Amino acid sequence: MGAHSRQGMGAMFDWVLSVIEGWGYPGIFLLMVAEHLFPPIPSEVIMPLAGYLAASGTLSLLPTVIAGTLGSVVGTSMWFVVGWWIGAERLKRWAARHGRLMTLSPSDIDRAQAWFDRQGGAAVFLGRMIPAVRTLISVPAGIARMSLWRFYVFTVLGSLLWTLVLTLSGLVLEANFHLVEEVIDPLSKAVVAAVVLVYIYRVATWRPH
């Protein structure tokens, strides 16, 4: 990692640290909400740092995990509302007009919605633990009009597990908590790169049905 990257990461850690130390559990909650609106603020920084503070006795583990989980659930709910507003019918109209850019046809959306009706719970649960996917998985759930109780059950479970793992990582690693972000960050970038490459391929090979 170059000097510029280390300085940037250090600035992020310093800022997150100041928010958590100044605001405590509400600060963790607000940061985790903001994670879903401002991707440069990743949970991979927030929760390991909170776990480190829990290890030092500044915070307690259970309220830390609860605050992080609630913030994550509230943040991702905003994208669920966006998906609900779009809806399948509006999305199919967009696909009919802009199929190549969306790499979708109306029939693709019908098939995707049928799949999400069957497997949506597992997709939301697992998606909440995949970097770079965990935020946007709520959009197809909203488009498919997934029932609120199913959405929140799987969202809470997935968010709780992800938050707990990150917090415990910071708790166990203590002063080396930043290693969590250094391990997960390349994975996040790889997922984004894969999504971009798949999109480019689909645009290049797309044919109307």
CSV table of C-alpha atoms in Angstrom, one decimal:
chain,number,residue,atom,x,y,z
A,1,MET,CA,0.0,0.0,0.0
A,2,GLY,CA,1.4,3.4,-1.0
A,3,ALA,CA,2.0,6.3,1.2
A,4,HIS,CA,-0.9,8.2,-0.2
A,5,SER,CA,-3.3,5.3,0.5
A,6,ARG,CA,-2.0,4.9,4.1
A,7,GLN,CA,-2.5,8.6,4.7
A,8,GLY,CA,-6.0,8.5,3.3
A,9,MET,CA,-6.9,5.4,5.4
A,10,GLY,CA,-5.4,7.1,8.5
A,11,ALA,CA,-7.5,10.2,7.9
A,12,MET,CA,-10.6,8.0,7.7
A,13,PHE,CA,-9.7,6.1,10.9
A,14,ASP,CA,-9.1,9.4,12.7
A,15,TRP,CA,-12.4,10.8,11.6
A,16,VAL,CA,-14.4,7.7,12.4
A,17,LEU,CA,-12.6,7.5,15.8
A,18,SER,CA,-13.5,11.1,16.6
A,19,VAL,CA,-17.2,10.5,15.8
A,20,ILE,CA,-17.4,7.4,17.9
A,21,GLU,CA,-15.5,8.8,20.8
A,22,GLY,CA,-17.5,12.0,20.7
A,23,TRP,CA,-21.0,10.5,20.1
A,24,GLY,CA,-20.6,7.0,21.5
A,25,TYR,CA,-23.3,4.5,20.4
A,26,PRO,CA,-25.4,7.1,18.6
A,27,GLY,CA,-22.2,7.9,16.6
A,28,ILE,CA,-21.9,4.2,15.6
A,29,PHE,CA,-25.5,4.2,14.6
A,30,LEU,CA,-25.2,7.3,12.4
A,31,LEU,CA,-22.0,6.2,10.8
A,32,MET,CA,-23.6,2.8,9.8
A,33,VAL,CA,-26.6,4.7,8.4
A,34,ALA,CA,-24.2,6.9,6.4
A,35,GLU,CA,-22.4,3.9,5.1
A,36,HIS,CA,-25.3,3.2,2.8
A,37,LEU,CA,-25.5,6.7,1.5
A,38,PHE,CA,-21.8,7.6,1.3
A,39,PRO,CA,-19.8,4.5,0.2
A,40,PRO,CA,-16.4,6.0,1.2
A,41,ILE,CA,-17.5,5.4,4.8
A,42,PRO,CA,-17.3,1.6,5.0
A,43,SER,CA,-18.5,-0.7,7.8
A,44,GLU,CA,-15.1,-2.4,7.4
A,45,VAL,CA,-13.6,0.7,9.1
A,46,ILE,CA,-16.5,1.6,11.5
A,47,MET,CA,-17.2,-1.7,13.3
A,48,PRO,CA,-13.6,-3.0,13.7
A,49,LEU,CA,-12.7,0.4,15.2
A,50,ALA,CA,-15.7,0.2,17.5
A,51,GLY,CA,-14.6,-3.3,18.5
A,52,TYR,CA,-11.1,-2.0,19.3
A,53,LEU,CA,-12.7,0.7,21.5
A,54,ALA,CA,-14.8,-2.1,23.2
A,55,ALA,CA,-11.6,-4.0,23.8
A,56,SER,CA,-10.0,-0.9,25.5
A,57,GLY,CA,-13.1,-0.6,27.7
A,58,THR,CA,-14.3,2.6,26.2
A,59,LEU,CA,-17.4,0.9,24.8
A,60,SER,CA,-19.4,-2.3,25.7
A,61,LEU,CA,-19.7,-5.1,23.2
A,62,LEU,CA,-23.5,-5.7,23.2
A,63,PRO,CA,-24.6,-2.0,22.8
A,64,THR,CA,-21.9,-1.6,20.1
A,65,VAL,CA,-23.2,-4.5,18.0
A,66,ILE,CA,-26.8,-3.4,18.5
A,67,ALA,CA,-26.1,0.2,17.4
A,68,GLY,CA,-24.2,-1.0,14.4
A,69,THR,CA,-26.9,-3.4,13.4
A,70,LEU,CA,-29.7,-0.9,13.8
A,71,GLY,CA,-27.8,1.7,11.8
A,72,SER,CA,-27.2,-0.9,9.0
A,73,VAL,CA,-30.9,-1.9,8.9
A,74,VAL,CA,-32.1,1.8,8.8
A,75,GLY,CA,-29.6,2.7,6.1
A,76,THR,CA,-30.4,-0.2,3.8
A,77,SER,CA,-34.1,0.4,4.3
A,78,MET,CA,-33.8,3.6,2.3
A,79,TRP,CA,-32.7,1.6,-0.7
A,80,PHE,CA,-35.6,-0.8,-0.2
A,81,VAL,CA,-38.0,2.2,-0.4
A,82,VAL,CA,-36.3,3.3,-3.7
A,83,GLY,CA,-36.8,-0.2,-5.1
A,84,TRP,CA,-40.4,-0.2,-4.0
A,85,TRP,CA,-41.0,3.2,-5.6
A,86,ILE,CA,-39.5,2.0,-8.9
A,87,GLY,CA,-41.5,-1.2,-9.0
A,88,ALA,CA,-41.5,-4.0,-11.6
A,89,GLU,CA,-43.9,-2.3,-14.0
A,90,ARG,CA,-41.9,1.0,-14.1
A,91,LEU,CA,-38.7,-0.9,-14.5
A,92,LYS,CA,-40.1,-2.9,-17.4
A,93,ARG,CA,-41.2,0.3,-19.1
A,94,TRP,CA,-37.6,1.6,-18.7
A,95,ALA,CA,-36.2,-1.7,-20.0
A,96,ALA,CA,-38.5,-1.5,-23.1
A,97,ARG,CA,-37.0,1.9,-23.9
A,98,HIS,CA,-33.4,1.6,-22.7
A,99,GLY,CA,-32.8,-2.2,-22.9
A,100,ARG,CA,-29.2,-2.0,-24.0
A,101,LEU,CA,-28.1,0.4,-21.3
A,102,MET,CA,-30.0,-1.6,-18.7
A,103,THR,CA,-29.0,-4.9,-20.3
A,104,LEU,CA,-32.5,-6.0,-19.5
A,105,SER,CA,-35.7,-6.8,-21.4
A,106,PRO,CA,-39.1,-6.8,-19.8
A,107,SER,CA,-39.1,-10.6,-19.9
A,108,ASP,CA,-35.8,-10.6,-18.1
A,109,ILE,CA,-37.4,-8.6,-15.3
A,110,ASP,CA,-40.3,-11.1,-15.1
A,111,ARG,CA,-37.9,-14.0,-14.7
A,112,ALA,CA,-35.8,-12.1,-12.2
A,113,GLN,CA,-38.9,-11.3,-10.2
A,114,ALA,CA,-40.0,-14.9,-10.2
A,115,TRP,CA,-36.5,-16.0,-9.0
A,116,PHE,CA,-36.6,-13.3,-6.3
A,117,ASP,CA,-40.0,-14.5,-5.1
A,118,ARG,CA,-38.5,-18.0,-4.5
A,119,GLN,CA,-35.0,-17.1,-3.3
A,120,GLY,CA,-35.3,-13.5,-2.1
A,121,GLY,CA,-34.8,-14.3,1.6
A,122,ALA,CA,-31.5,-16.1,1.0
A,123,ALA,CA,-30.4,-13.3,-1.4
A,124,VAL,CA,-31.0,-10.6,1.1
A,125,PHE,CA,-29.4,-12.5,4.0
A,126,LEU,CA,-26.2,-13.4,2.1
A,127,GLY,CA,-26.1,-10.1,0.3
A,128,ARG,CA,-25.9,-8.3,3.6
A,129,MET,CA,-22.5,-9.9,4.2
A,130,ILE,CA,-20.9,-9.3,0.8
A,131,PRO,CA,-18.9,-6.1,0.5
A,132,ALA,CA,-20.2,-3.7,-2.3
A,133,VAL,CA,-23.4,-5.8,-2.6
A,134,ARG,CA,-24.8,-5.4,1.0
A,135,THR,CA,-26.3,-1.9,0.3
A,136,LEU,CA,-27.8,-2.4,-3.1
A,137,ILE,CA,-29.4,-5.9,-2.5
A,138,SER,CA,-32.3,-3.9,-1.0
A,139,VAL,CA,-33.2,-2.4,-4.4
A,140,PRO,CA,-34.3,-5.7,-6.1
A,141,ALA,CA,-36.1,-6.7,-2.8
A,142,GLY,CA,-38.1,-3.5,-3.1
A,143,ILE,CA,-38.7,-3.9,-6.8
A,144,ALA,CA,-40.0,-7.4,-6.2
A,145,ARG,CA,-42.2,-5.9,-3.4
A,146,MET,CA,-40.8,-8.4,-1.0
A,147,SER,CA,-43.0,-8.6,2.2
A,148,LEU,CA,-41.8,-6.3,4.9
A,149,TRP,CA,-41.5,-9.0,7.5
A,150,ARG,CA,-39.4,-11.2,5.2
A,151,PHE,CA,-37.2,-8.3,4.2
A,152,TYR,CA,-36.6,-7.2,7.8
A,153,VAL,CA,-36.1,-10.7,9.2
A,154,PHE,CA,-33.4,-11.5,6.7
A,155,THR,CA,-31.9,-8.0,6.8
A,156,VAL,CA,-31.6,-8.0,10.5
A,157,LEU,CA,-30.1,-11.5,10.7
A,158,GLY,CA,-27.6,-10.7,7.9
A,159,SER,CA,-26.7,-7.3,9.3
A,160,LEU,CA,-26.3,-8.7,12.8
A,161,LEU,CA,-23.9,-11.4,11.7
A,162,TRP,CA,-21.8,-9.1,9.5
A,163,THR,CA,-21.7,-6.4,12.3
A,164,LEU,CA,-20.8,-9.0,14.9
A,165,VAL,CA,-18.0,-10.5,12.8
A,166,LEU,CA,-16.4,-7.1,12.1
A,167,THR,CA,-16.8,-5.9,15.8
A,168,LEU,CA,-15.3,-9.2,17.1
A,169,SER,CA,-12.4,-8.9,14.6
A,170,GLY,CA,-11.6,-5.4,16.0
A,171,LEU,CA,-12.0,-6.7,19.6
A,172,VAL,CA,-9.6,-9.6,19.0
A,173,LEU,CA,-7.1,-7.8,17.0
A,174,GLU,CA,-7.1,-4.7,19.2
A,175,ALA,CA,-4.4,-2.4,18.0
A,176,ASN,CA,-4.2,-4.2,14.7
A,177,PHE,CA,-7.9,-3.8,14.0
A,178,HIS,CA,-7.0,-1.9,10.7
A,179,LEU,CA,-6.0,-5.3,9.2
A,180,VAL,CA,-9.7,-6.1,8.8
A,181,GLU,CA,-10.2,-3.2,6.4
A,182,GLU,CA,-7.0,-4.1,4.6
A,183,VAL,CA,-8.2,-7.6,4.0
A,184,ILE,CA,-11.8,-6.8,3.0
A,185,ASP,CA,-11.0,-3.7,0.9
A,186,PRO,CA,-9.4,-5.7,-2.0
A,187,LEU,CA,-12.4,-8.0,-1.9
A,188,SER,CA,-14.8,-5.1,-2.2
A,189,LYS,CA,-12.8,-3.7,-5.1
A,190,ALA,CA,-12.8,-7.1,-6.8
A,191,VAL,CA,-16.6,-7.4,-6.5
A,192,VAL,CA,-17.1,-3.9,-8.0
A,193,ALA,CA,-14.6,-4.7,-10.8
A,194,ALA,CA,-16.5,-8.0,-11.6
A,195,VAL,CA,-19.8,-6.2,-11.7
A,196,VAL,CA,-18.5,-3.5,-14.1
A,197,LEU,CA,-16.9,-6.2,-16.4
A,198,VAL,CA,-20.1,-8.2,-16.5
A,199,TYR,CA,-22.1,-5.1,-17.3
A,200,ILE,CA,-19.7,-4.1,-20.1
A,201,TYR,CA,-20.0,-7.6,-21.5
A,202,ARG,CA,-23.8,-7.6,-21.3
A,203,VAL,CA,-24.0,-4.2,-23.1
A,204,ALA,CA,-21.6,-5.4,-25.8
A,205,THR,CA,-23.5,-8.6,-26.4
A,206,TRP,CA,-27.1,-7.5,-25.6
A,207,ARG,CA,-29.7,-8.4,-28.2
A,208,PRO,CA,-33.4,-7.5,-27.9
A,209,HIS,CA,-35.6,-10.5,-27.1
